[in-house]
C-alpha cells in the first residue's frame, strides 16, 4: 500500500517536473523569440537611410512652388517629433496604437481582441498591427503570408530594442502614406490643407490621422463622407482616452474642414513647368532648386488676371499672360501663362512662350533704328497714304482709325501708334532686315523667315514674337541699351549686361513712351496707359482683335501683358488699351507701391528746345507768338539752331509742306487748317512724274486675297485732282485717293496726264497669277 502511494507520488512529481520543463522550454523559446531571434533578422534596408524629401522647386525666398512625386509619392522628408503638433501625435495613437508606449512592438491585448472578433464573426474584422509593425510593412513590403507576419513581428521587436519610442514614432510619421501621393505627415499637411504641420488644428490632425488606415477607401476627394466619419470616430476615441477635453473637443467636433486640392506645393504652375523643362537632368529625390520667382508678385499678377478676365468674358476673351522682369538682374519675378492652369483644354498652355502677332508693340524698335541714325523725337514724318511694291504684291498700310494724320512729330507718331508713319520710317532706315537685326540683338528668336517674307509690315505686327522675349527686349530699352538674358533660377549664370543699343536713343524712346500728352490724341488723357508715376508704355493689337499687348517699364522693372485666345478666335473689339493695358496698369501700380518709383535723369547729351510741331524747328522771331510751340528733346549735335526754321514758312506765316501733302490738306482729315500749304520745296523734284507703279513693276494676282488683289492705286508727284490716267488694256476707275486700275494678267502700259500743263508720264507693269 505504501509502495503504491509512493509510486503515485513519484508519478505526480514526474509529471510536474515534466510540465515545469515544458514551461521552462516554452519560456526559453519565447524569450529567445522575443529577445534573441530578432537580432538575427536583417535590419530593414530602407530604415538605414532617412526618407528623402521630394524634389522641390522653390521661389527666391525658399517658398515651395512644386513638389515632385517620386516612386513612393511626394515626401517632405524626415520630421522631428518636436515639429509635429501634439494633437496629431495623440490622434495617430488613438487611431492606430493607443498602447504604443506600453508594449514592446506587439500588442498582446490587441492580438487577443482581433482573434476573438475574428472567431465570432467568422472572418477578420479588425487588425492588431502596432505602429512599429506598420513601420516594418512600409519599410519592407512583402506578400501577405503567415511567414510574413512572423517576420514582421521579429523585425518590429528588433526595432523596438534598437530605437526609442520617440524615434519609432518619428520614422512612422515621416514614412507612412496618407494617399493622394503624399508620404509623411509633413507632405500630407500641404497636400490636404495647404499649410505647414505647425498650423494644423486638432480637427485637421484627426482627419489626417485617419487616412493611413485605408488611403484609397478614405480618399477625401473621392469619398469625403468616409474620411469625415473616420475623423469623427478618432475625435471620439481621443475624448474617451482623455486626449481631448472640454471646449477643445467641442470646437474640434464642430470645425468645418477646408480641403485644398491644389496645395501650396503647386504654385506658379506655368513658371514651374518652364523651369523644369529647362533642366538638363531628371530631378531626383532631395533635389531642390531655388528660382528667381517672387511669390508675392506672382500672386498679385494672378489676382489681377483673374479679376480683369472676369470683366472681359462677355467680349469673348478667355486668356491672358503676364511676365515681370527685374531690370537690374534679369530675374523673372512672375510668369502667368493663361487664364487658369486648371482650365480644361488649354489652361496649361503657357501664353508667355507662344509666338503671336505683336501688332504695334514692335514700333519702338523701328524708332530706335531712326534715333540711332540721325533722327530726333521732334522730326516731322509724313503720316500719309503710301504703297509699296513687294514680291507678293502691293502693300498699302493704314492707320488704326483709317485716317492719315498728316505732318506729325516722331514723338506723336509713336505715342499714338501711327502705322503710316511707322512704315515710312522703317522704309527710310533699312527696312525689315534692319528691324530684324535690332530685334535679334534684343533677344527675339522667333523671326526665322527671310526679311522679304515679313516686309515693311513687320513694324506693325507682320511677324510673331513671344511675350517673354518681347518683354526682355523692352528690358533692353529700360536698361538704356543693355541686353540681359532673363534668369529663371540659381542655376542660370548671373546675367551680364551687354550694351547693344545707343543709350541716348533708348532714353529718348523712354521719354516718348511716358508722354501722356503726346498720346492723348489716340488714347485720351485718362486711359489705362496713364500711371501716377513715370512709366514707358506701349500697346499692340493684331488683325481682327486676335491678340492685344501692353508692355511697360520703369528703371526698376519691365512688365509684359498679352490678352487673347489660344485658339486664335477674335475678341469682340478688345484692343491693347482696353484689354492688356488695365492689367498692366494694376500690376505696375502695385509694384510701385512695393518697390517705389524712380525715373531716368536727362543725360547731359540731351538738350530741350521749343519747336514748331509742324516743322520740328524753332519758330523764327518774326512769327513768335503766332505759331504754337512744344518743348522737345534733341541730342546736342542734332539740335536745330535758332535760324534753322526761317525757310519753313511763307510770307503769311504758313508752314511750307511738300507737295506730298496736297491731297491731305484738301481732304477731310486736315487738322492744321490753313496754317500750312503744299509747295515744291527746295531740293524737291518739281517735275511731273509717276510715283506708283514704277516702270517694270511685277505684280502677282493671289487667289487667296479678296478680288485676287486686283486693285492697284495710281499716284503721281502732283495732286490727284490734276491728273488723268489712261490705259489701252486696263480699266481705270476713280478712287477715293485719286485713281485705281483693275489688274489683268499680261504686260500693260499706263499713261498719266497733268491736265493744267499737258505734261505726260508713262509707266508699265507686268502681271501674272500666282
XYZ file of C-alpha atoms in Angstrom:
770
model
C 0.000 0.000 0.000
C 2.816 2.274 0.940
C 4.562 1.225 -2.213
C 1.538 2.144 -4.347
C 1.219 5.517 -2.660
C 4.894 6.187 -3.132
C 4.635 5.229 -6.794
C 1.689 7.549 -7.299
C 3.553 10.447 -5.679
C 6.581 9.756 -7.801
C 4.415 9.843 -10.952
C 2.887 13.126 -9.994
C 6.285 14.616 -9.304
C 7.490 13.356 -12.635
C 4.528 14.943 -14.398
C 5.033 18.196 -12.527
C 8.724 18.171 -13.371
C 7.849 17.433 -16.989
C 5.323 20.242 -17.041
C 7.861 22.559 -15.487
C 10.420 21.551 -18.070
C 7.882 22.237 -20.847
C 7.050 25.595 -19.343
C 10.709 26.390 -18.938
C 11.393 25.352 -22.503
C 8.471 27.478 -23.699
C 9.682 30.412 -21.643
C 13.172 29.976 -23.023
C 11.857 29.631 -26.558
C 9.570 32.602 -26.138
C 12.363 34.540 -24.538
C 14.643 33.577 -27.386
C 11.917 34.535 -29.841
C 11.276 37.803 -28.024
C 14.808 38.846 -27.098
C 17.346 36.893 -29.167
C 15.937 35.775 -32.517
C 15.027 39.358 -33.577
C 18.750 40.160 -33.660
C 19.155 37.539 -36.380
C 16.544 39.193 -38.590
C 18.090 41.597 -41.145
C 17.676 45.282 -40.403
C 15.300 46.836 -42.996
C 17.485 48.490 -45.587
C 15.013 51.354 -46.090
C 15.285 52.272 -42.398
C 19.019 52.607 -42.789
C 18.558 55.912 -44.575
C 16.394 58.872 -43.811
C 13.360 59.407 -46.047
C 14.393 61.814 -48.761
C 12.371 64.901 -49.357
C 10.652 65.124 -52.721
C 12.339 67.064 -55.489
C 11.234 70.631 -54.946
C 11.127 73.901 -56.863
C 11.325 76.993 -54.636
C 10.764 80.684 -55.120
C 13.501 83.238 -54.420
C 12.628 83.263 -50.686
C 12.616 79.472 -50.356
C 8.839 79.040 -50.503
C 7.729 75.846 -52.201
C 6.349 76.153 -55.729
C 6.229 72.492 -56.723
C 6.970 69.163 -55.027
C 7.578 66.360 -57.487
C 6.244 62.873 -56.906
C 8.760 60.016 -56.964
C 8.157 56.256 -56.930
C 6.736 56.497 -53.421
C 4.879 59.722 -53.946
C 5.852 63.104 -52.505
C 7.587 63.416 -49.174
C 8.534 66.405 -47.059
C 11.451 64.377 -45.700
C 12.182 63.441 -42.096
C 10.113 65.216 -39.460
C 11.142 65.519 -35.846
C 8.662 64.829 -33.115
C 9.057 68.373 -31.831
C 7.784 69.663 -35.192
C 4.602 67.573 -35.054
C 1.578 69.082 -33.277
C 0.709 67.207 -30.093
C -2.833 66.791 -31.408
C -1.552 64.877 -34.461
C 0.581 62.582 -32.293
C -2.367 61.870 -30.000
C -4.769 61.385 -32.902
C -2.349 58.933 -34.532
C -2.031 56.932 -31.297
C -5.812 56.954 -30.785
C -6.358 55.740 -34.345
C -3.562 53.200 -34.721
C -1.968 52.157 -31.417
C -3.301 53.566 -28.176
C -0.907 51.417 -26.041
C 2.140 52.304 -28.179
C 4.221 53.469 -25.231
C 3.298 50.380 -23.169
C 4.170 47.449 -25.460
C 7.353 46.111 -26.951
C 6.348 46.111 -30.598
C 3.436 43.666 -30.435
C 0.240 44.480 -28.564
C -0.919 41.193 -26.973
C -4.281 42.611 -25.931
C -4.939 43.856 -29.443
C -3.981 40.459 -30.863
C -6.343 38.693 -28.435
C -9.149 41.071 -29.335
C -8.588 40.564 -33.047
C -8.628 36.776 -32.626
C -11.810 36.904 -30.556
C -13.571 39.236 -33.008
C -12.487 37.055 -35.920
C -13.817 33.871 -34.309
C -17.150 35.494 -33.518
C -17.537 36.997 -36.994
C -16.052 34.092 -38.888
C -13.672 36.437 -40.691
C -11.038 39.045 -39.921
C -12.820 42.199 -38.842
C -10.113 44.170 -37.037
C -6.365 44.491 -37.160
C -3.830 44.280 -34.381
C -0.743 45.762 -36.030
C 1.139 48.245 -33.892
C 2.762 51.403 -35.216
C 6.089 49.579 -35.144
C 4.692 46.705 -37.224
C 3.188 49.189 -39.705
C 6.589 50.851 -39.982
C 8.027 47.438 -40.911
C 5.349 46.962 -43.590
C 6.256 50.329 -45.109
C 9.998 49.658 -44.970
C 9.866 46.044 -46.237
C 6.844 45.433 -48.498
C 6.109 41.679 -48.699
C 3.409 39.405 -49.998
C 0.900 38.757 -47.182
C 1.547 35.255 -45.765
C 1.854 33.719 -42.307
C 5.633 33.786 -42.631
C 5.410 37.482 -43.479
C 3.527 38.116 -40.233
C 6.206 36.248 -38.254
C 8.985 38.246 -39.919
C 7.150 41.493 -39.244
C 6.845 40.618 -35.548
C 10.559 39.774 -35.297
C 11.594 42.892 -37.213
C 9.303 45.022 -35.052
C 10.955 43.570 -31.972
C 14.431 44.393 -33.291
C 13.363 47.957 -33.998
C 11.885 48.277 -30.513
C 15.141 47.034 -28.993
C 17.211 49.409 -31.129
C 15.287 52.662 -31.265
C 13.446 54.696 -28.673
C 9.693 55.027 -28.890
C 10.095 58.633 -29.934
C 12.399 57.644 -32.825
C 9.967 54.960 -33.955
C 7.106 57.447 -33.946
C 9.169 59.961 -35.936
C 10.034 57.350 -38.555
C 6.415 56.239 -38.827
C 5.050 59.775 -39.235
C 7.724 60.516 -41.845
C 7.185 57.375 -43.955
C 3.528 56.362 -43.791
C 1.326 57.031 -46.833
C -1.641 59.349 -46.444
C -2.848 58.847 -50.026
C -3.016 61.323 -52.909
C 0.725 60.791 -53.472
C 1.521 62.267 -50.040
C 4.090 60.384 -47.958
C 4.668 61.529 -44.403
C 2.600 63.838 -42.257
C 4.508 66.935 -43.374
C 3.591 66.408 -47.017
C 0.043 65.418 -46.062
C -0.456 68.751 -44.308
C 0.481 70.581 -47.507
C -1.444 68.228 -49.794
C -4.778 68.359 -47.989
C -4.726 71.672 -46.113
C -2.049 73.780 -47.861
C -0.356 74.597 -44.593
C 2.694 73.523 -42.566
C 2.387 70.947 -39.804
C 2.622 73.511 -37.030
C -0.589 75.199 -38.200
C -2.819 72.092 -38.101
C -5.826 72.265 -35.809
C -6.925 69.255 -33.666
C -9.746 68.596 -36.140
C -7.330 68.628 -39.088
C -4.897 66.447 -37.168
C -7.606 63.861 -36.515
C -8.567 63.962 -40.184
C -5.005 63.231 -41.311
C -4.520 60.545 -38.674
C -7.437 58.599 -40.076
C -6.185 58.366 -43.665
C -3.303 55.818 -43.359
C -5.726 53.016 -42.387
C -7.012 52.867 -45.990
C -5.732 55.766 -48.154
C -7.706 54.659 -51.194
C -11.018 53.942 -49.496
C -10.730 57.093 -47.364
C -9.550 59.390 -50.169
C -11.253 62.691 -49.249
C -11.589 63.775 -52.868
C -13.488 60.623 -53.855
C -15.045 59.591 -50.537
C -15.351 62.698 -48.366
C -18.045 61.243 -46.124
C -15.992 58.149 -45.286
C -12.966 60.304 -44.461
C -15.104 62.593 -42.309
C -16.695 59.647 -40.483
C -13.242 58.257 -39.717
C -12.198 61.653 -38.366
C -15.239 61.840 -36.083
C -14.507 58.335 -34.761
C -10.931 59.333 -33.940
C -12.048 62.515 -32.190
C -14.420 60.371 -30.127
C -11.584 57.971 -29.197
C -9.424 60.945 -28.200
C -12.144 62.108 -25.841
C -12.547 58.638 -24.335
C -8.782 58.410 -23.813
C -8.663 61.869 -22.230
C -6.621 63.398 -25.059
C -9.280 65.995 -25.882
C -11.472 67.624 -23.278
C -13.937 70.475 -22.831
C -14.089 73.325 -25.291
C -11.187 71.998 -27.372
C -13.109 68.805 -28.053
C -16.299 70.730 -28.867
C -14.501 73.039 -31.301
C -12.799 70.093 -32.991
C -16.094 68.267 -33.425
C -17.784 71.343 -34.885
C -14.939 72.629 -37.064
C -15.652 72.782 -40.791
C -12.681 71.439 -42.696
C -11.380 73.359 -45.715
C -9.597 70.957 -48.014
C -7.212 72.375 -50.639
C -6.979 70.196 -53.747
C -4.157 72.305 -55.201
C -1.811 72.923 -52.324
C 0.931 75.496 -51.996
C 3.239 72.808 -53.334
C 1.763 73.595 -56.746
C 2.178 77.327 -57.165
C 3.077 79.383 -60.255
C 2.440 76.279 -62.391
C 3.437 77.682 -65.793
C 6.667 79.074 -64.375
C 7.493 75.803 -62.598
C 6.774 73.845 -65.784
C 9.142 76.098 -67.716
C 11.900 75.802 -65.113
C 11.602 72.009 -65.088
C 11.644 71.947 -68.888
C 14.953 73.817 -68.908
C 16.710 71.249 -66.686
C 19.229 69.011 -68.404
C 18.700 66.108 -65.996
C 15.742 64.464 -64.281
C 15.383 65.872 -60.737
C 15.754 63.069 -58.212
C 14.750 62.753 -54.573
C 16.135 65.561 -52.456
C 16.611 67.855 -55.470
C 15.960 71.479 -54.529
C 16.145 74.396 -56.936
C 15.740 77.998 -55.842
C 14.245 80.105 -58.627
C 14.015 83.832 -59.296
C 10.235 83.977 -58.848
C 8.834 86.345 -56.239
C 5.707 84.679 -54.879
C 4.162 87.947 -53.715
C 4.493 89.444 -57.202
C 3.217 86.214 -58.772
C 0.122 86.078 -56.582
C -0.707 89.713 -57.321
C -0.372 89.120 -61.069
C -2.611 86.049 -60.843
C -5.182 88.033 -58.866
C -5.229 90.874 -61.380
C -5.522 88.476 -64.333
C -8.455 86.656 -62.711
C -10.231 89.889 -61.893
C -9.699 91.580 -65.268
C -10.532 88.483 -67.318
C -13.750 88.203 -65.375
C -14.750 91.592 -66.762
C -13.812 90.605 -70.315
C -15.609 87.241 -70.566
C -18.553 88.737 -72.439
C -16.114 90.148 -75.012
C -15.020 86.627 -75.934
C -11.737 86.835 -74.031
C -10.515 83.685 -72.320
C -6.821 84.026 -71.593
C -4.096 86.425 -70.550
C -0.383 86.095 -69.865
C 1.987 88.222 -67.794
C 5.768 88.443 -67.424
C 7.518 90.627 -64.834
C 11.293 91.129 -65.106
C 13.709 92.743 -62.673
C 15.790 95.056 -64.865
C 18.947 95.034 -62.765
C 19.352 91.259 -62.644
C 17.160 89.980 -65.481
C 15.326 87.817 -62.922
C 11.865 86.626 -63.891
C 9.796 87.747 -60.905
C 6.433 86.493 -62.176
C 5.025 84.434 -65.026
C 1.289 83.911 -65.524
C 0.744 81.673 -68.537
C -3.040 81.571 -69.017
C -6.420 82.434 -67.597
C -6.132 79.411 -65.290
C -3.860 76.370 -65.276
C -6.799 74.244 -64.208
C -8.995 75.247 -67.155
C -9.968 72.262 -69.249
C -8.369 72.080 -72.671
C -5.785 74.824 -72.995
C -5.311 76.120 -69.452
C -1.868 74.513 -69.255
C -0.657 76.319 -72.390
C 1.956 78.917 -71.444
C 0.968 82.108 -73.234
C 4.278 83.702 -72.253
C 6.093 81.341 -74.626
C 3.647 81.204 -77.554
C 4.638 83.193 -80.656
C 1.870 85.593 -81.685
C 1.483 88.753 -83.757
C 2.510 91.708 -81.544
C 0.701 94.380 -83.546
C 2.232 97.797 -82.911
C 4.305 96.637 -79.947
C 7.364 96.383 -82.242
C 7.241 100.051 -83.277
C 9.670 101.353 -80.619
C 12.401 99.274 -82.233
C 11.754 100.940 -85.598
C 12.077 104.299 -83.844
C 15.286 103.004 -82.288
C 16.699 102.473 -85.778
C 15.902 106.065 -86.719
C 17.098 107.671 -83.482
C 20.370 105.743 -83.567
C 20.984 107.141 -87.053
C 20.148 110.835 -87.382
C 16.519 111.332 -86.308
C 15.143 113.235 -83.311
C 11.803 112.954 -81.473
C 10.735 116.330 -82.861
C 11.409 115.482 -86.517
C 8.294 115.580 -88.668
C 7.184 112.487 -90.566
C 4.551 112.443 -93.321
C 1.722 110.293 -91.969
C 0.174 110.000 -95.427
C -1.211 107.160 -97.564
C 1.584 105.199 -99.173
C 2.000 101.952 -101.051
C 4.971 99.733 -101.687
C 5.600 97.155 -104.372
C 6.597 93.854 -102.745
C 7.345 90.367 -104.103
C 3.811 89.398 -103.097
C 2.030 92.444 -104.477
C 1.196 95.986 -103.437
C 1.421 96.770 -99.714
C -0.845 99.598 -98.506
C -0.661 100.203 -94.759
C -3.401 102.076 -92.918
C -3.698 103.677 -89.526
C -5.826 102.030 -86.844
C -8.585 104.597 -87.375
C -8.055 104.570 -91.178
C -7.254 108.298 -91.102
C -3.890 109.738 -92.217
C -2.604 112.171 -89.581
C -0.571 114.369 -91.936
C 2.540 116.107 -90.580
C 3.356 114.751 -87.103
C 6.495 114.548 -84.992
C 8.134 111.205 -84.348
C 7.069 111.620 -80.721
C 3.397 111.996 -81.577
C 3.553 109.264 -84.211
C 4.989 106.736 -81.743
C 2.805 107.818 -78.826
C -0.330 107.485 -80.985
C 0.921 104.321 -82.692
C 0.521 105.600 -86.271
C 1.036 102.807 -88.791
C 1.683 105.012 -91.815
C 4.477 106.816 -90.003
C 5.977 103.550 -88.786
C 6.103 102.005 -92.247
C 7.580 105.181 -93.808
C 10.197 105.331 -91.060
C 11.187 101.684 -91.467
C 11.392 102.129 -95.231
C 13.770 105.062 -94.725
C 16.003 103.352 -92.142
C 16.823 99.950 -93.529
C 13.572 98.034 -93.918
C 12.644 94.687 -92.419
C 16.211 93.368 -92.415
C 17.411 96.223 -90.206
C 14.470 95.807 -87.805
C 15.051 92.051 -87.583
C 18.697 92.699 -86.717
C 17.690 95.044 -83.883
C 15.150 92.564 -82.524
C 17.599 89.664 -82.677
C 20.184 91.663 -80.798
C 17.490 92.337 -78.198
C 16.922 88.583 -77.782
C 13.989 87.850 -80.108
C 14.455 84.413 -81.732
C 11.082 83.743 -83.359
C 11.600 85.715 -86.593
C 13.096 82.891 -88.636
C 11.889 83.748 -92.143
C 13.821 85.896 -94.658
C 13.307 89.644 -94.291
C 11.424 89.729 -97.612
C 8.766 87.437 -96.170
C 7.949 89.999 -93.460
C 8.447 93.201 -95.407
C 7.767 96.662 -94.016
C 4.654 95.320 -92.278
C 6.937 93.792 -89.629
C 6.911 97.097 -87.761
C 3.133 96.908 -87.283
C 2.915 93.233 -86.339
C 3.724 91.330 -89.523
C 5.724 88.707 -87.632
C 5.357 86.619 -84.476
C 7.098 87.012 -81.127
C 6.623 85.554 -77.672
C 5.633 87.651 -74.676
C 8.705 86.540 -72.738
C 11.135 87.559 -75.471
C 9.336 90.805 -76.279
C 9.291 91.788 -72.609
C 13.008 91.006 -72.386
C 13.605 93.136 -75.499
C 11.799 96.048 -73.837
C 14.002 95.352 -70.829
C 16.965 96.268 -73.041
C 15.286 99.636 -73.717
C 14.678 100.018 -69.983
C 18.394 99.447 -69.314
C 19.148 102.132 -71.901
C 20.527 99.747 -74.481
C 21.898 96.896 -72.379
C 20.675 93.361 -73.132
C 20.332 90.990 -70.196
C 19.219 87.379 -70.705
C 16.255 86.503 -68.415
C 17.181 84.370 -65.400
C 14.861 81.713 -64.017
C 16.877 80.026 -61.259
C 20.110 79.938 -59.315
C 21.471 77.607 -61.988
C 21.401 80.387 -64.546
C 24.603 82.427 -64.555
C 24.492 85.918 -63.141
C 23.160 87.960 -66.016
C 25.781 90.192 -67.542
C 24.706 93.408 -69.246
C 25.875 93.780 -72.839
C 25.358 97.156 -74.472
C 23.914 96.718 -77.951
C 21.941 99.951 -78.441
C 22.704 103.639 -78.140
C 21.765 104.879 -74.633
C 20.706 108.334 -75.903
C 18.289 106.783 -78.398
C 16.879 104.485 -75.681
C 16.435 107.427 -73.309
C 14.522 109.330 -75.997
C 12.224 106.328 -76.573
C 11.507 106.109 -72.833
C 10.786 109.850 -72.822
C 8.326 109.489 -75.722
C 6.552 106.421 -74.328
C 5.909 108.102 -70.986
C 4.400 111.232 -72.599
C 0.691 111.102 -71.812
C 0.041 114.425 -73.544
C 1.583 113.160 -76.778
C -0.635 110.073 -76.898
C -3.844 111.819 -75.866
C -4.976 112.157 -79.477
C -5.453 108.398 -79.826
C -5.927 107.282 -76.232
C -7.290 110.315 -74.364
C -5.867 111.860 -71.213
C -7.297 109.327 -68.747
C -6.600 105.957 -70.375
C -5.210 102.897 -68.617
C -1.804 103.915 -70.003
C -1.680 106.854 -67.609
C 0.005 105.978 -64.324
C 0.558 108.084 -61.225
C 4.324 107.755 -61.729
C 6.552 107.939 -64.833
C 6.466 104.721 -66.864
C 7.114 103.975 -70.537
C 4.123 102.127 -72.011
C 3.318 100.759 -75.484
C 0.314 98.816 -76.749
C -0.214 96.482 -79.686
C -3.281 94.939 -81.323
C -3.176 92.306 -84.049
C -5.517 91.928 -87.007
C -9.177 91.237 -86.176
C -8.502 91.714 -82.453
C -6.910 88.272 -82.118
C -4.133 89.467 -79.806
C -3.530 92.557 -77.772
C -0.453 93.543 -75.850
C 0.831 96.179 -73.488
C 4.466 96.420 -72.396
C 5.595 98.892 -69.765
C 8.770 99.643 -67.902
C 10.463 101.803 -65.312
C 14.163 101.733 -64.429
C 13.360 99.013 -61.858
C 11.212 96.506 -63.735
C 9.594 95.619 -67.052
C 6.085 94.178 -67.316
C 4.606 92.486 -70.379
C 0.922 91.565 -70.804
C -0.830 89.631 -73.573
C -4.607 89.127 -73.813
C -6.424 86.886 -76.297
C -7.473 83.321 -77.034
C -5.078 80.454 -77.608
C -7.189 79.113 -80.473
C -6.832 82.424 -82.308
C -10.517 83.308 -82.041
C -11.026 87.085 -82.368
C -12.134 89.118 -79.390
C -15.059 91.498 -79.607
C -13.344 94.827 -80.271
C -10.846 94.463 -77.415
C -7.635 96.375 -78.164
C -4.401 96.753 -76.269
C -5.624 99.795 -74.365
C -8.862 98.102 -73.239
C -7.627 94.520 -72.771
C -3.976 94.266 -71.767
C -3.431 97.834 -70.545
C -5.741 97.662 -67.483
C -3.901 94.518 -66.348
C -0.547 96.236 -66.775
C -1.851 99.354 -65.027
C -2.931 97.387 -61.954
C 0.294 95.373 -61.767
C 2.642 98.336 -62.244
C 0.699 100.381 -59.691
C 1.072 97.542 -57.175
C 4.779 97.173 -57.981
C 5.276 100.899 -57.474
C 3.701 100.642 -54.035
C 6.032 97.769 -53.175
C 9.287 98.881 -54.801
C 8.886 102.633 -55.119
C 9.358 104.583 -58.316
C 12.176 106.442 -59.994
C 12.829 107.801 -63.471
C 15.782 108.409 -65.708
C 17.678 111.655 -65.334
C 18.062 113.532 -68.587
C 21.541 112.815 -69.964
C 23.905 115.729 -70.460
C 23.979 114.786 -74.132
C 20.326 115.875 -74.477
C 19.046 119.430 -74.796
C 15.496 120.731 -74.639
C 14.193 123.299 -77.120
C 10.886 124.894 -78.077
C 9.936 123.939 -81.639
C 7.039 124.283 -84.029
C 5.210 120.897 -84.021
C 4.763 121.102 -87.825
C 8.429 121.708 -88.607
C 10.388 120.304 -85.649
C 12.454 123.539 -85.686
C 12.448 126.749 -83.663
C 9.916 129.385 -84.688
C 11.567 132.459 -86.247
C 11.437 135.630 -84.223
C 9.140 137.327 -86.710
C 6.491 134.669 -86.015
C 6.947 134.472 -82.254
C 3.548 134.234 -80.600
C 1.811 133.466 -83.875
C 2.843 129.799 -84.066
C 2.205 127.095 -81.436
C 5.291 125.525 -79.908
C 6.076 122.494 -77.817
C 9.151 121.529 -75.872
C 11.225 118.784 -77.462
C 14.494 116.984 -76.738
C 17.434 116.589 -79.112
C 20.925 115.264 -78.993
C 23.208 118.248 -78.782
C 24.828 117.519 -82.112
C 21.428 117.187 -83.850
C 19.664 120.119 -82.200
C 18.401 122.715 -84.721
C 19.775 126.220 -84.494
C 17.622 129.292 -83.859
C 17.634 130.221 -87.572
C 17.000 126.732 -88.971
C 13.262 127.337 -89.151
C 13.491 130.505 -91.260
C 12.823 128.776 -94.595
C 9.862 126.758 -93.321
C 7.205 129.481 -93.711
C 5.792 131.649 -96.470
C 5.182 135.388 -96.234
C 1.866 134.826 -94.492
C 3.454 132.678 -91.793
C 2.079 129.456 -93.186
C 4.162 126.295 -92.827
C 5.541 125.104 -96.148
C 4.884 121.409 -96.618
C 5.990 119.269 -99.516
C 3.772 118.585 -102.492
C 3.028 115.133 -100.985
C 0.674 116.831 -98.515
C -1.525 118.481 -101.151
C -4.259 115.833 -101.191
C -4.247 115.576 -97.405
C -4.523 119.335 -96.956
C -7.503 119.343 -99.326
C -9.115 116.332 -97.666
C -11.380 115.754 -94.661
C -8.608 114.802 -92.204
C -6.722 118.109 -92.368
C -6.313 119.237 -88.747
C -3.982 122.197 -89.433
C -6.498 124.188 -91.483
C -4.867 126.990 -93.417
C -1.759 127.044 -91.240
C 0.139 125.062 -93.894
C 0.370 124.944 -97.663
C 1.796 122.319 -100.059
C 4.557 123.579 -102.364
C 7.572 122.333 -104.292
C 10.211 122.636 -101.620
C 13.843 123.381 -102.435
C 15.623 120.214 -103.436
C 12.302 118.538 -104.146
C 11.681 117.478 -107.737
C 9.022 119.752 -109.170
C 8.712 117.912 -112.475
C 5.607 115.878 -113.065
C 6.150 112.117 -112.790
C 4.628 108.788 -111.813
C 5.322 107.616 -108.268
C 3.437 104.305 -108.423
C 3.640 101.969 -110.180
C 7.254 102.392 -111.208
C 8.273 101.158 -114.688
C 8.787 97.393 -114.811
C 6.843 96.640 -111.627
C 5.955 92.931 -111.456
C 2.695 92.075 -109.738
C 1.062 88.785 -108.638
C -2.663 88.068 -108.540
C -3.303 85.982 -105.445
C -6.497 83.841 -105.369
C -6.346 83.873 -101.547
C -6.812 87.661 -101.439
C -10.155 89.448 -101.826
C -10.675 90.044 -105.532
C -7.285 88.410 -106.111
C -5.665 91.730 -105.098
C -6.524 93.245 -108.491
C -6.906 96.873 -107.393
C -3.761 98.992 -107.803
C -3.762 102.628 -106.699
C -2.125 105.098 -109.071
C -0.035 108.029 -107.799
C 1.983 110.873 -109.278
C 4.059 113.693 -107.879
C 1.115 116.090 -108.180
C -2.384 116.257 -106.657
C -4.697 113.527 -107.960
C -7.321 116.103 -108.928
C -4.926 117.477 -111.535
C -4.149 114.101 -113.138
C -5.913 111.995 -115.766
C -4.905 108.332 -116.137
C -5.222 106.277 -119.338
C -4.586 102.652 -120.340
C -5.414 100.828 -123.554
C -5.579 97.431 -121.853
C -6.752 98.040 -118.280
C -9.853 99.507 -116.695
C -9.015 102.811 -114.914
C -11.521 103.828 -112.243
C -11.885 106.801 -109.866
C -10.877 106.013 -106.289
C -11.164 107.877 -103.013
C -7.495 108.814 -103.206
C -7.468 109.569 -106.900
C -7.500 106.708 -109.386
C -7.025 102.933 -109.432
C -6.638 100.318 -112.121
C -8.056 96.786 -112.122
C -5.224 94.413 -112.988
C -5.312 91.575 -115.522
C -2.532 89.117 -116.443
C -0.112 90.454 -119.065
C 2.066 93.477 -119.813
C 0.250 96.816 -119.561
C 1.167 100.418 -120.234
C -0.236 103.260 -118.148
C -0.205 106.944 -119.054
C -0.657 109.889 -116.653
C -1.516 113.371 -117.949
C -1.036 116.539 -115.852
C -4.031 118.444 -117.171
C -3.013 122.015 -116.164
C 0.230 121.724 -118.155
C -0.428 118.810 -120.534
C 2.759 117.062 -119.385
C 2.599 113.268 -119.709
C 4.400 110.394 -117.977
C 4.352 106.704 -118.930
C 4.990 103.530 -116.961
C 4.329 99.820 -117.449
C 3.624 96.764 -115.265
C 3.792 93.001 -115.734
C 1.005 90.973 -114.095
C 0.708 87.239 -113.631
C -1.234 84.823 -111.459
C 0.396 83.025 -108.553
